[in-house]
């Protein structure tokens, strides 16, 4: 017992030392820790997790990310974390070329479109099998599309809703797809009610991954926890909020893939803890590096920076329901009073570019000739005076700043404060409100409390329609058009572009649309960010996709 | 004694029913629409409306409450809106993870806290006493997330002694049977993995156990001081018993009674409130499960989750009260 007392003493002292030893004005938890290059590499000396050092290269990948999947059936989810995993288990008929949003063949080898754009015929890749050993064929494709589109389907299990299907191919009552027919074992024909320009772009989305009909019938509501597709990895185990384990699909139809034997995806919510785990060799790759950790990453030879192609936009939206923001002069004035470059340098560690249009420059149809409202406080004041406010706005402006971190906006409150300081200079007082996320979304959708709000969007399908129409058309009220911006001319352009199948003509329409949006200034587009990942230096073959999902099948370790 | 027990158990029901009512009204007073939050910006308005209908969110809330209670009585704990999985099935691994972490934290807190408290009282006003009490003061006021991040920095990143996150080494995974990994590795006879699991427990349980440790230390100290000045201890000392014997045998028994209450309360608190520790150490426990449910307005999960935790809490309190009687014959439940 006496010994125990002494041990306790030692323990307490030890704790005391540990606490006082690293409390020297170190309030970020990361200063003074410039990487981990003290002659040792993070991955090879951590007894906490002994990596395979059997002379062969590592064949298991452990990926750390901030959240967990909600469900593993891609058809019933809309969140990126769920789709990321589903993408490894399922293939869609088409896929995006790695690192881009350009469509290429996947389960379908080729396709033909009739000139009127009302019929698409896909030739399927022969000999493909689902993970449960059943055949992938035209019937399987028909089964999946029926499951998603028929509200009375017996395979639409309790709580299921096929949200992406409804939003990409029209809700029940105004479906784009009339029917899906199995012409023969390896030919599928889609008959449309009306032409849909982004049809192929949509078909390639992860959410339309083809599930094994036999498994859906057998597992029923449990399918969402035990998914079965044709993808490069076979689902093995899901420990909620902890890890998802995927095994190599040895019968994968793409020759020589996947290169890894196993992928384990771990949920590590805290950004700094996730980075610590990477430095400590407990994980091999991490999503969403915080801009604060960028310098530590760049100083470490054991780690490498990986950039996801920018495919998002963060913006401030003006609430047209509120005066004086229905006045274009006021909107333009405030647009002139935002210093985007300064914000990028201060809060994005330079990992972003200033946004001019509501869609990212990497997307086709982007209008290069649109010039931004340059940062010019005198111009801003002059415009305010023209609008009838020579002394600035009489009432304080309520600015909603995002309470959560998103890839397009790591720290909304800080950005809002910077903007607040700028607007102060032109006589506009700003009150920043940052309610909890669920409330935030509700309030901005109702448009009763906010004058100006901050939000962002990541593209789904690599089509300009998914930015311009989805976010700024009058059809998106109430919903994603939280500015309540209505412009009939724009509406005509955007709905016309949806039915136009000639890409050249569509490009023209979208370029015009961007001119209109620029002149009306319903938004202040802020930035397009480059989301950052970090991985071990010897991790190769990883090409992140712009939409946030990519196959892990090409990854290997040197 | 038996009648007392029955009475106590009978009281549990109104308490828990009151709990559900309070939680229910609070949840529905928070603004924020589950359909909007869970389906997000990518879903159509139709889908969101359909979800609201399905959840009966358009019904008066009292009716919603009775529907929920009706299901509960039939043993249906509800289904998560976000994951679309029955909560009864979903919550088990979370509870197990939390139980394991709480047990380890309380073991640390009790062992260190009680011993430090005893030594402080025994050597009152010595340098040890002062140091221990200053550390206890620091411990009580230490922000957990800061302590957690510092631990990771020091013991994982700088010294490489311990893993920084999670419950096990994913490169050498534990086969789960009960979801209590300590037990699972013992059952499987995997002693190497048992060590790994223990290593994963050390940092989070120190982070989580620091506050209870400090509270227990101070409680033990003051309680011991009181007992040490009582007549029977003076008698024992006068009889020439060894100091050690007096302290650890005679005094401790009586001094521990109030400490037990603190231990019980703290255990209950840890079982439901380890959100920060679970976030920093990526520990898949029930605190984060409920926290995330609150963020996404997953009503059924919030209600059922809090109900289960409240139930555990009151049961622990009951156990503490019963232990009292076992330790102190003066306490009589008639």
JSON list of N, CA, C and O in Angstrom, two decimals, chain A residues 1 5 9 12 47 58 78 159 163 171 239-241 243 268 273 280-282 284 436 442 445 458 460 480 482, chain B residues 32-33 36 39 41-42 45-47 84-85 94 116 119 128 156-157 160 164-165 168 170-171 181 244 280 288 297:
[
{"chain": "A", "resi": 1, "resn": "UNK", "atom": "N", "xyz": [0.81, -1.21, 0.00]},
{"chain": "A", "resi": 1, "resn": "UNK", "atom": "CA", "xyz": [0.00, 0.00, 0.00]},
{"chain": "A", "resi": 1, "resn": "UNK", "atom": "C", "xyz": [0.85, 1.25, 0.00]},
{"chain": "A", "resi": 1, "resn": "UNK", "atom": "O", "xyz": [0.57, 2.21, -0.70]},
{"chain": "A", "resi": 5, "resn": "UNK", "atom": "N", "xyz": [1.14, 4.40, -2.66]},
{"chain": "A", "resi": 5, "resn": "UNK", "atom": "CA", "xyz": [1.13, 5.83, -2.36]},
{"chain": "A", "resi": 5, "resn": "UNK", "atom": "C", "xyz": [2.26, 6.53, -3.08]},
{"chain": "A", "resi": 5, "resn": "UNK", "atom": "O", "xyz": [2.08, 7.58, -3.70]},
{"chain": "A", "resi": 9, "resn": "UNK", "atom": "N", "xyz": [2.29, 9.31, -6.07]},
{"chain": "A", "resi": 9, "resn": "UNK", "atom": "CA", "xyz": [3.06, 10.54, -6.01]},
{"chain": "A", "resi": 9, "resn": "UNK", "atom": "C", "xyz": [3.82, 10.75, -7.31]},
{"chain": "A", "resi": 9, "resn": "UNK", "atom": "O", "xyz": [3.78, 11.82, -7.92]},
{"chain": "A", "resi": 12, "resn": "UNK", "atom": "N", "xyz": [1.47, 11.64, -10.10]},
{"chain": "A", "resi": 12, "resn": "UNK", "atom": "CA", "xyz": [0.98, 13.01, -10.07]},
{"chain": "A", "resi": 12, "resn": "UNK", "atom": "C", "xyz": [2.06, 13.99, -10.48]},
{"chain": "A", "resi": 12, "resn": "UNK", "atom": "O", "xyz": [1.84, 14.92, -11.22]},
{"chain": "A", "resi": 47, "resn": "UNK", "atom": "N", "xyz": [6.44, 2.69, -32.50]},
{"chain": "A", "resi": 47, "resn": "UNK", "atom": "CA", "xyz": [6.05, 1.39, -31.98]},
{"chain": "A", "resi": 47, "resn": "UNK", "atom": "C", "xyz": [4.54, 1.30, -31.78]},
{"chain": "A", "resi": 47, "resn": "UNK", "atom": "O", "xyz": [3.98, 0.24, -31.67]},
{"chain": "A", "resi": 58, "resn": "UNK", "atom": "N", "xyz": [4.18, -2.11, -48.56]},
{"chain": "A", "resi": 58, "resn": "UNK", "atom": "CA", "xyz": [2.93, -2.17, -47.81]},
{"chain": "A", "resi": 58, "resn": "UNK", "atom": "C", "xyz": [1.76, -2.40, -48.76]},
{"chain": "A", "resi": 58, "resn": "UNK", "atom": "O", "xyz": [1.71, -1.84, -49.85]},
{"chain": "A", "resi": 78, "resn": "UNK", "atom": "N", "xyz": [-26.74, 11.57, -49.85]},
{"chain": "A", "resi": 78, "resn": "UNK", "atom": "CA", "xyz": [-26.29, 12.73, -50.61]},
{"chain": "A", "resi": 78, "resn": "UNK", "atom": "C", "xyz": [-25.00, 13.28, -50.04]},
{"chain": "A", "resi": 78, "resn": "UNK", "atom": "O", "xyz": [-24.47, 14.26, -50.54]},
{"chain": "A", "resi": 159, "resn": "UNK", "atom": "N", "xyz": [-37.60, 4.24, -44.83]},
{"chain": "A", "resi": 159, "resn": "UNK", "atom": "CA", "xyz": [-36.65, 5.33, -44.62]},
{"chain": "A", "resi": 159, "resn": "UNK", "atom": "C", "xyz": [-35.84, 5.68, -45.85]},
{"chain": "A", "resi": 159, "resn": "UNK", "atom": "O", "xyz": [-35.20, 6.71, -45.91]},
{"chain": "A", "resi": 163, "resn": "UNK", "atom": "N", "xyz": [-32.74, 10.50, -53.20]},
{"chain": "A", "resi": 163, "resn": "UNK", "atom": "CA", "xyz": [-32.72, 11.95, -53.37]},
{"chain": "A", "resi": 163, "resn": "UNK", "atom": "C", "xyz": [-31.97, 12.41, -54.60]},
{"chain": "A", "resi": 163, "resn": "UNK", "atom": "O", "xyz": [-32.41, 13.30, -55.31]},
{"chain": "A", "resi": 171, "resn": "UNK", "atom": "N", "xyz": [-38.16, 14.66, -60.11]},
{"chain": "A", "resi": 171, "resn": "UNK", "atom": "CA", "xyz": [-38.94, 13.94, -59.10]},
{"chain": "A", "resi": 171, "resn": "UNK", "atom": "C", "xyz": [-40.13, 13.21, -59.72]},
{"chain": "A", "resi": 171, "resn": "UNK", "atom": "O", "xyz": [-40.46, 13.45, -60.89]},
{"chain": "A", "resi": 239, "resn": "UNK", "atom": "N", "xyz": [-17.45, -0.59, -38.61]},
{"chain": "A", "resi": 239, "resn": "UNK", "atom": "CA", "xyz": [-17.63, -0.23, -37.20]},
{"chain": "A", "resi": 239, "resn": "UNK", "atom": "C", "xyz": [-17.99, 1.24, -37.18]},
{"chain": "A", "resi": 239, "resn": "UNK", "atom": "O", "xyz": [-17.15, 2.09, -37.46]},
{"chain": "A", "resi": 240, "resn": "UNK", "atom": "N", "xyz": [-19.21, 1.55, -36.83]},
{"chain": "A", "resi": 240, "resn": "UNK", "atom": "CA", "xyz": [-19.71, 2.92, -36.98]},
{"chain": "A", "resi": 240, "resn": "UNK", "atom": "C", "xyz": [-18.87, 3.93, -36.22]},
{"chain": "A", "resi": 240, "resn": "UNK", "atom": "O", "xyz": [-18.43, 3.68, -35.10]},
{"chain": "A", "resi": 241, "resn": "UNK", "atom": "N", "xyz": [-18.67, 5.07, -36.87]},
{"chain": "A", "resi": 241, "resn": "UNK", "atom": "CA", "xyz": [-17.89, 6.16, -36.30]},
{"chain": "A", "resi": 241, "resn": "UNK", "atom": "C", "xyz": [-16.45, 5.77, -36.03]},
{"chain": "A", "resi": 241, "resn": "UNK", "atom": "O", "xyz": [-15.74, 6.48, -35.34]},
{"chain": "A", "resi": 243, "resn": "UNK", "atom": "N", "xyz": [-14.40, 2.71, -38.15]},
{"chain": "A", "resi": 243, "resn": "UNK", "atom": "CA", "xyz": [-13.67, 2.30, -39.35]},
{"chain": "A", "resi": 243, "resn": "UNK", "atom": "C", "xyz": [-14.54, 1.48, -40.29]},
{"chain": "A", "resi": 243, "resn": "UNK", "atom": "O", "xyz": [-15.50, 0.84, -39.88]},
{"chain": "A", "resi": 268, "resn": "UNK", "atom": "N", "xyz": [-11.78, 10.16, -37.98]},
{"chain": "A", "resi": 268, "resn": "UNK", "atom": "CA", "xyz": [-11.03, 10.88, -36.95]},
{"chain": "A", "resi": 268, "resn": "UNK", "atom": "C", "xyz": [-11.48, 12.33, -37.02]},
{"chain": "A", "resi": 268, "resn": "UNK", "atom": "O", "xyz": [-11.00, 13.10, -37.85]},
{"chain": "A", "resi": 273, "resn": "UNK", "atom": "N", "xyz": [-5.76, 16.07, -34.55]},
{"chain": "A", "resi": 273, "resn": "UNK", "atom": "CA", "xyz": [-5.53, 14.69, -34.13]},
{"chain": "A", "resi": 273, "resn": "UNK", "atom": "C", "xyz": [-5.30, 13.80, -35.36]},
{"chain": "A", "resi": 273, "resn": "UNK", "atom": "O", "xyz": [-4.46, 12.90, -35.35]},
{"chain": "A", "resi": 280, "resn": "UNK", "atom": "N", "xyz": [2.34, 10.09, -37.00]},
{"chain": "A", "resi": 280, "resn": "UNK", "atom": "CA", "xyz": [2.72, 9.00, -36.11]},
{"chain": "A", "resi": 280, "resn": "UNK", "atom": "C", "xyz": [2.64, 7.64, -36.82]},
{"chain": "A", "resi": 280, "resn": "UNK", "atom": "O", "xyz": [2.88, 6.61, -36.21]},
{"chain": "A", "resi": 281, "resn": "UNK", "atom": "N", "xyz": [2.28, 7.65, -38.10]},
{"chain": "A", "resi": 281, "resn": "UNK", "atom": "CA", "xyz": [2.24, 6.40, -38.85]},
{"chain": "A", "resi": 281, "resn": "UNK", "atom": "C", "xyz": [1.03, 5.54, -38.59]},
{"chain": "A", "resi": 281, "resn": "UNK", "atom": "O", "xyz": [0.97, 4.40, -39.03]},
{"chain": "A", "resi": 282, "resn": "UNK", "atom": "N", "xyz": [0.04, 6.07, -37.88]},
{"chain": "A", "resi": 282, "resn": "UNK", "atom": "CA", "xyz": [-1.15, 5.27, -37.62]},
{"chain": "A", "resi": 282, "resn": "UNK", "atom": "C", "xyz": [-2.09, 5.25, -38.82]},
{"chain": "A", "resi": 282, "resn": "UNK", "atom": "O", "xyz": [-2.90, 4.35, -38.97]},
{"chain": "A", "resi": 284, "resn": "UNK", "atom": "N", "xyz": [-2.11, 6.35, -43.28]},
{"chain": "A", "resi": 284, "resn": "UNK", "atom": "CA", "xyz": [-1.20, 6.57, -44.40]},
{"chain": "A", "resi": 284, "resn": "UNK", "atom": "C", "xyz": [-1.60, 7.77, -45.26]},
{"chain": "A", "resi": 284, "resn": "UNK", "atom": "O", "xyz": [-0.81, 8.27, -46.04]},
{"chain": "A", "resi": 436, "resn": "UNK", "atom": "N", "xyz": [-26.04, 27.65, -34.87]},
{"chain": "A", "resi": 436, "resn": "UNK", "atom": "CA", "xyz": [-25.66, 26.26, -35.09]},
{"chain": "A", "resi": 436, "resn": "UNK", "atom": "C", "xyz": [-26.16, 25.81, -36.48]},
{"chain": "A", "resi": 436, "resn": "UNK", "atom": "O", "xyz": [-27.16, 26.30, -36.98]},
{"chain": "A", "resi": 442, "resn": "UNK", "atom": "N", "xyz": [-31.79, 26.38, -41.92]},
{"chain": "A", "resi": 442, "resn": "UNK", "atom": "CA", "xyz": [-33.20, 26.74, -41.86]},
{"chain": "A", "resi": 442, "resn": "UNK", "atom": "C", "xyz": [-33.43, 28.23, -42.09]},
{"chain": "A", "resi": 442, "resn": "UNK", "atom": "O", "xyz": [-34.28, 28.63, -42.88]},
{"chain": "A", "resi": 445, "resn": "UNK", "atom": "N", "xyz": [-32.68, 29.49, -45.55]},
{"chain": "A", "resi": 445, "resn": "UNK", "atom": "CA", "xyz": [-33.66, 29.02, -46.52]},
{"chain": "A", "resi": 445, "resn": "UNK", "atom": "C", "xyz": [-34.94, 29.85, -46.41]},
{"chain": "A", "resi": 445, "resn": "UNK", "atom": "O", "xyz": [-35.61, 30.12, -47.41]},
{"chain": "A", "resi": 458, "resn": "UNK", "atom": "N", "xyz": [-20.16, 22.24, -53.80]},
{"chain": "A", "resi": 458, "resn": "UNK", "atom": "CA", "xyz": [-19.20, 21.44, -54.56]},
{"chain": "A", "resi": 458, "resn": "UNK", "atom": "C", "xyz": [-19.98, 20.74, -55.67]},
{"chain": "A", "resi": 458, "resn": "UNK", "atom": "O", "xyz": [-21.06, 20.21, -55.42]},
{"chain": "A", "resi": 460, "resn": "UNK", "atom": "N", "xyz": [-21.48, 18.25, -58.48]},
{"chain": "A", "resi": 460, "resn": "UNK", "atom": "CA", "xyz": [-21.82, 16.83, -58.39]},
{"chain": "A", "resi": 460, "resn": "UNK", "atom": "C", "xyz": [-21.44, 16.07, -59.64]},
{"chain": "A", "resi": 460, "resn": "UNK", "atom": "O", "xyz": [-20.97, 14.94, -59.58]},
{"chain": "A", "resi": 480, "resn": "UNK", "atom": "N", "xyz": [-32.18, 25.83, -52.82]},
{"chain": "A", "resi": 480, "resn": "UNK", "atom": "CA", "xyz": [-30.78, 26.22, -52.89]},
{"chain": "A", "resi": 480, "resn": "UNK", "atom": "C", "xyz": [-30.56, 27.67, -53.30]},
{"chain": "A", "resi": 480, "resn": "UNK", "atom": "O", "xyz": [-29.48, 28.20, -53.12]},
{"chain": "A", "resi": 482, "resn": "UNK", "atom": "N", "xyz": [-30.92, 30.65, -52.08]},
{"chain": "A", "resi": 482, "resn": "UNK", "atom": "CA", "xyz": [-31.23, 31.32, -50.82]},
{"chain": "A", "resi": 482, "resn": "UNK", "atom": "C", "xyz": [-31.13, 32.83, -50.94]},
{"chain": "A", "resi": 482, "resn": "UNK", "atom": "O", "xyz": [-31.39, 33.55, -49.98]},
{"chain": "B", "resi": 32, "resn": "UNK", "atom": "N", "xyz": [-34.49, 24.36, -36.37]},
{"chain": "B", "resi": 32, "resn": "UNK", "atom": "CA", "xyz": [-33.70, 23.48, -37.23]},
{"chain": "B", "resi": 32, "resn": "UNK", "atom": "C", "xyz": [-34.55, 22.30, -37.63]},
{"chain": "B", "resi": 32, "resn": "UNK", "atom": "O", "xyz": [-35.18, 21.67, -36.81]},
{"chain": "B", "resi": 33, "resn": "UNK", "atom": "N", "xyz": [-34.52, 22.03, -38.93]},
{"chain": "B", "resi": 33, "resn": "UNK", "atom": "CA", "xyz": [-35.40, 21.03, -39.49]},
{"chain": "B", "resi": 33, "resn": "UNK", "atom": "C", "xyz": [-34.57, 19.80, -39.86]},
{"chain": "B", "resi": 33, "resn": "UNK", "atom": "O", "xyz": [-33.62, 19.90, -40.61]},
{"chain": "B", "resi": 36, "resn": "UNK", "atom": "N", "xyz": [-34.03, 19.16, -43.58]},
{"chain": "B", "resi": 36, "resn": "UNK", "atom": "CA", "xyz": [-33.08, 20.09, -44.20]},
{"chain": "B", "resi": 36, "resn": "UNK", "atom": "C", "xyz": [-31.64, 19.68, -43.87]},
{"chain": "B", "resi": 36, "resn": "UNK", "atom": "O", "xyz": [-30.76, 19.68, -44.72]},
{"chain": "B", "resi": 39, "resn": "UNK", "atom": "N", "xyz": [-30.90, 15.67, -45.15]},
{"chain": "B", "resi": 39, "resn": "UNK", "atom": "CA", "xyz": [-30.86, 15.49, -46.60]},
{"chain": "B", "resi": 39, "resn": "UNK", "atom": "C", "xyz": [-29.92, 16.49, -47.26]},
{"chain": "B", "resi": 39, "resn": "UNK", "atom": "O", "xyz": [-29.42, 16.26, -48.34]},
{"chain": "B", "resi": 41, "resn": "UNK", "atom": "N", "xyz": [-28.20, 20.06, -48.89]},
{"chain": "B", "resi": 41, "resn": "UNK", "atom": "CA", "xyz": [-28.51, 20.95, -50.02]},
{"chain": "B", "resi": 41, "resn": "UNK", "atom": "C", "xyz": [-28.74, 20.18, -51.31]},
{"chain": "B", "resi": 41, "resn": "UNK", "atom": "O", "xyz": [-29.18, 20.74, -52.29]},
{"chain": "B", "resi": 42, "resn": "UNK", "atom": "N", "xyz": [-28.40, 18.89, -51.31]},
{"chain": "B", "resi": 42, "resn": "UNK", "atom": "CA", "xyz": [-28.43, 18.16, -52.57]},
{"chain": "B", "resi": 42, "resn": "UNK", "atom": "C", "xyz": [-29.76, 17.48, -52.85]},
{"chain": "B", "resi": 42, "resn": "UNK", "atom": "O", "xyz": [-29.92, 16.86, -53.88]},
{"chain": "B", "resi": 45, "resn": "UNK", "atom": "N", "xyz": [-36.93, 19.49, -52.75]},
{"chain": "B", "resi": 45, "resn": "UNK", "atom": "CA", "xyz": [-37.93, 19.86, -51.73]},
{"chain": "B", "resi": 45, "resn": "UNK", "atom": "C", "xyz": [-38.92, 18.73, -51.51]},
{"chain": "B", "resi": 45, "resn": "UNK", "atom": "O", "xyz": [-39.37, 18.49, -50.39]},
{"chain": "B", "resi": 46, "resn": "UNK", "atom": "N", "xyz": [-39.26, 18.03, -52.59]},
{"chain": "B", "resi": 46, "resn": "UNK", "atom": "CA", "xyz": [-40.21, 16.92, -52.46]},
{"chain": "B", "resi": 46, "resn": "UNK", "atom": "C", "xyz": [-39.70, 15.87, -51.47]},
{"chain": "B", "resi": 46, "resn": "UNK", "atom": "O", "xyz": [-40.43, 15.40, -50.61]},
{"chain": "B", "resi": 47, "resn": "UNK", "atom": "N", "xyz": [-38.41, 15.52, -51.62]},
{"chain": "B", "resi": 47, "resn": "UNK", "atom": "CA", "xyz": [-37.85, 14.49, -50.71]},
{"chain": "B", "resi": 47, "resn": "UNK", "atom": "C", "xyz": [-37.93, 14.97, -49.28]},
{"chain": "B", "resi": 47, "resn": "UNK", "atom": "O", "xyz": [-38.22, 14.20, -48.37]},
{"chain": "B", "resi": 84, "resn": "UNK", "atom": "N", "xyz": [-30.78, 5.39, -40.94]},
{"chain": "B", "resi": 84, "resn": "UNK", "atom": "CA", "xyz": [-31.91, 4.51, -41.27]},
{"chain": "B", "resi": 84, "resn": "UNK", "atom": "C", "xyz": [-31.75, 3.12, -40.65]},
{"chain": "B", "resi": 84, "resn": "UNK", "atom": "O", "xyz": [-32.20, 2.13, -41.20]},
{"chain": "B", "resi": 85, "resn": "UNK", "atom": "N", "xyz": [-31.07, 3.07, -39.52]},
{"chain": "B", "resi": 85, "resn": "UNK", "atom": "CA", "xyz": [-30.81, 1.80, -38.84]},
{"chain": "B", "resi": 85, "resn": "UNK", "atom": "C", "xyz": [-31.48, 1.84, -37.47]},
{"chain": "B", "resi": 85, "resn": "UNK", "atom": "O", "xyz": [-31.48, 2.88, -36.83]},
{"chain": "B", "resi": 94, "resn": "UNK", "atom": "N", "xyz": [-21.37, 1.61, -29.55]},
{"chain": "B", "resi": 94, "resn": "UNK", "atom": "CA", "xyz": [-21.03, 2.91, -28.95]},
{"chain": "B", "resi": 94, "resn": "UNK", "atom": "C", "xyz": [-21.01, 2.81, -27.44]},
{"chain": "B", "resi": 94, "resn": "UNK", "atom": "O", "xyz": [-20.12, 3.33, -26.78]},
{"chain": "B", "resi": 116, "resn": "UNK", "atom": "N", "xyz": [-3.72, 9.94, -3.58]},
{"chain": "B", "resi": 116, "resn": "UNK", "atom": "CA", "xyz": [-3.19, 11.29, -3.38]},
{"chain": "B", "resi": 116, "resn": "UNK", "atom": "C", "xyz": [-3.93, 11.98, -2.24]},
{"chain": "B", "resi": 116, "resn": "UNK", "atom": "O", "xyz": [-3.31, 12.67, -1.41]},
{"chain": "B", "resi": 119, "resn": "UNK", "atom": "N", "xyz": [-2.67, 10.51, 1.13]},
{"chain": "B", "resi": 119, "resn": "UNK", "atom": "CA", "xyz": [-1.33, 11.00, 1.47]},
{"chain": "B", "resi": 119, "resn": "UNK", "atom": "C", "xyz": [-1.37, 12.47, 1.86]},
{"chain": "B", "resi": 119, "resn": "UNK", "atom": "O", "xyz": [-0.69, 12.89, 2.80]},
{"chain": "B", "resi": 128, "resn": "UNK", "atom": "N", "xyz": [4.14, 17.75, -0.13]},
{"chain": "B", "resi": 128, "resn": "UNK", "atom": "CA", "xyz": [3.36, 16.85, -0.98]},
{"chain": "B", "resi": 128, "resn": "UNK", "atom": "C", "xyz": [1.90, 17.29, -1.02]},
{"chain": "B", "resi": 128, "resn": "UNK", "atom": "O", "xyz": [1.27, 17.34, -2.07]},
{"chain": "B", "resi": 156, "resn": "UNK", "atom": "N", "xyz": [2.64, 10.64, -28.32]},
{"chain": "B", "resi": 156, "resn": "UNK", "atom": "CA", "xyz": [2.55, 9.96, -29.60]},
{"chain": "B", "resi": 156, "resn": "UNK", "atom": "C", "xyz": [3.57, 10.52, -30.58]},
{"chain": "B", "resi": 156, "resn": "UNK", "atom": "O", "xyz": [4.40, 9.80, -31.12]},
{"chain": "B", "resi": 157, "resn": "UNK", "atom": "N", "xyz": [3.53, 11.82, -30.77]},
{"chain": "B", "resi": 157, "resn": "UNK", "atom": "CA", "xyz": [4.32, 12.41, -31.84]},
{"chain": "B", "resi": 157, "resn": "UNK", "atom": "C", "xyz": [5.79, 12.57, -31.47]},
{"chain": "B", "resi": 157, "resn": "UNK", "atom": "O", "xyz": [6.67, 12.27, -32.26]},
{"chain": "B", "resi": 160, "resn": "UNK", "atom": "N", "xyz": [6.78, 8.79, -29.30]},
{"chain": "B", "resi": 160, "resn": "UNK", "atom": "CA", "xyz": [6.38, 7.54, -29.95]},
{"chain": "B", "resi": 160, "resn": "UNK", "atom": "C", "xyz": [6.12, 6.41, -28.97]},
{"chain": "B", "resi": 160, "resn": "UNK", "atom": "O", "xyz": [6.37, 5.26, -29.27]},
{"chain": "B", "resi": 164, "resn": "UNK", "atom": "N", "xyz": [-2.01, 7.63, -30.96]},
{"chain": "B", "resi": 164, "resn": "UNK", "atom": "CA", "xyz": [-2.73, 8.87, -30.67]},
{"chain": "B", "resi": 164, "resn": "UNK", "atom": "C", "xyz": [-4.24, 8.73, -30.78]},
{"chain": "B", "resi": 164, "resn": "UNK", "atom": "O", "xyz": [-4.98, 9.48, -30.16]},
{"chain": "B", "resi": 165, "resn": "UNK", "atom": "N", "xyz": [-4.72, 7.80, -31.60]},
{"chain": "B", "resi": 165, "resn": "UNK", "atom": "CA", "xyz": [-6.16, 7.76, -31.84]},
{"chain": "B", "resi": 165, "resn": "UNK", "atom": "C", "xyz": [-6.69, 6.33, -31.86]},
{"chain": "B", "resi": 165, "resn": "UNK", "atom": "O", "xyz": [-5.95, 5.38, -32.05]},
{"chain": "B", "resi": 168, "resn": "UNK", "atom": "N", "xyz": [-7.77, 0.51, -31.41]},
{"chain": "B", "resi": 168, "resn": "UNK", "atom": "CA", "xyz": [-6.87, -0.61, -31.65]},
{"chain": "B", "resi": 168, "resn": "UNK", "atom": "C", "xyz": [-5.99, -0.30, -32.85]},
{"chain": "B", "resi": 168, "resn": "UNK", "atom": "O", "xyz": [-6.23, 0.65, -33.58]},
{"chain": "B", "resi": 170, "resn": "UNK", "atom": "N", "xyz": [-5.16, -0.74, -36.37]},
{"chain": "B", "resi": 170, "resn": "UNK", "atom": "CA", "xyz": [-5.92, -1.25, -37.52]},
{"chain": "B", "resi": 170, "resn": "UNK", "atom": "C", "xyz": [-5.08, -2.17, -38.41]},
{"chain": "B", "resi": 170, "resn": "UNK", "atom": "O", "xyz": [-5.62, -2.90, -39.21]},
{"chain": "B", "resi": 171, "resn": "UNK", "atom": "N", "xyz": [-3.77, -2.11, -38.27]},
{"chain": "B", "resi": 171, "resn": "UNK", "atom": "CA", "xyz": [-2.94, -2.98, -39.10]},
{"chain": "B", "resi": 171, "resn": "UNK", "atom": "C", "xyz": [-2.93, -4.40, -38.56]},
{"chain": "B", "resi": 171, "resn": "UNK", "atom": "O", "xyz": [-2.43, -5.33, -39.18]},
{"chain": "B", "resi": 181, "resn": "UNK", "atom": "N", "xyz": [-13.10, -4.39, -26.19]},
{"chain": "B", "resi": 181, "resn": "UNK", "atom": "CA", "xyz": [-11.89, -4.99, -26.77]},
{"chain": "B", "resi": 181, "resn": "UNK", "atom": "C", "xyz": [-10.99, -5.64, -25.73]},
{"chain": "B", "resi": 181, "resn": "UNK", "atom": "O", "xyz": [-10.30, -6.61, -26.02]},
{"chain": "B", "resi": 244, "resn": "UNK", "atom": "N", "xyz": [0.42, 3.46, 9.36]},
{"chain": "B", "resi": 244, "resn": "UNK", "atom": "CA", "xyz": [-0.07, 2.95, 8.09]},
{"chain": "B", "resi": 244, "resn": "UNK", "atom": "C", "xyz": [-1.38, 2.19, 8.29]},
{"chain": "B", "resi": 244, "resn": "UNK", "atom": "O", "xyz": [-2.34, 2.36, 7.56]},
{"chain": "B", "resi": 280, "resn": "UNK", "atom": "N", "xyz": [-11.38, 14.14, -29.82]},
{"chain": "B", "resi": 280, "resn": "UNK", "atom": "CA", "xyz": [-9.93, 14.27, -29.96]},
{"chain": "B", "resi": 280, "resn": "UNK", "atom": "C", "xyz": [-9.28, 12.93, -30.25]},
{"chain": "B", "resi": 280, "resn": "UNK", "atom": "O", "xyz": [-8.40, 12.82, -31.10]},
{"chain": "B", "resi": 288, "resn": "UNK", "atom": "N", "xyz": [-20.24, 11.07, -28.60]},
{"chain": "B", "resi": 288, "resn": "UNK", "atom": "CA", "xyz": [-20.14, 11.65, -29.94]},
{"chain": "B", "resi": 288, "resn": "UNK", "atom": "C", "xyz": [-21.35, 11.24, -30.79]},
{"chain": "B", "resi": 288, "resn": "UNK", "atom": "O", "xyz": [-21.83, 12.02, -31.61]},
{"chain": "B", "resi": 297, "resn": "UNK", "atom": "N", "xyz": [-30.00, 16.90, -35.97]},
{"chain": "B", "resi": 297, "resn": "UNK", "atom": "CA", "xyz": [-31.41, 16.85, -35.58]},
{"chain": "B", "resi": 297, "resn": "UNK", "atom": "C", "xyz": [-32.01, 15.45, -35.81]},
{"chain": "B", "resi": 297, "resn": "UNK", "atom": "O", "xyz": [-33.14, 15.33, -36.28]}
]
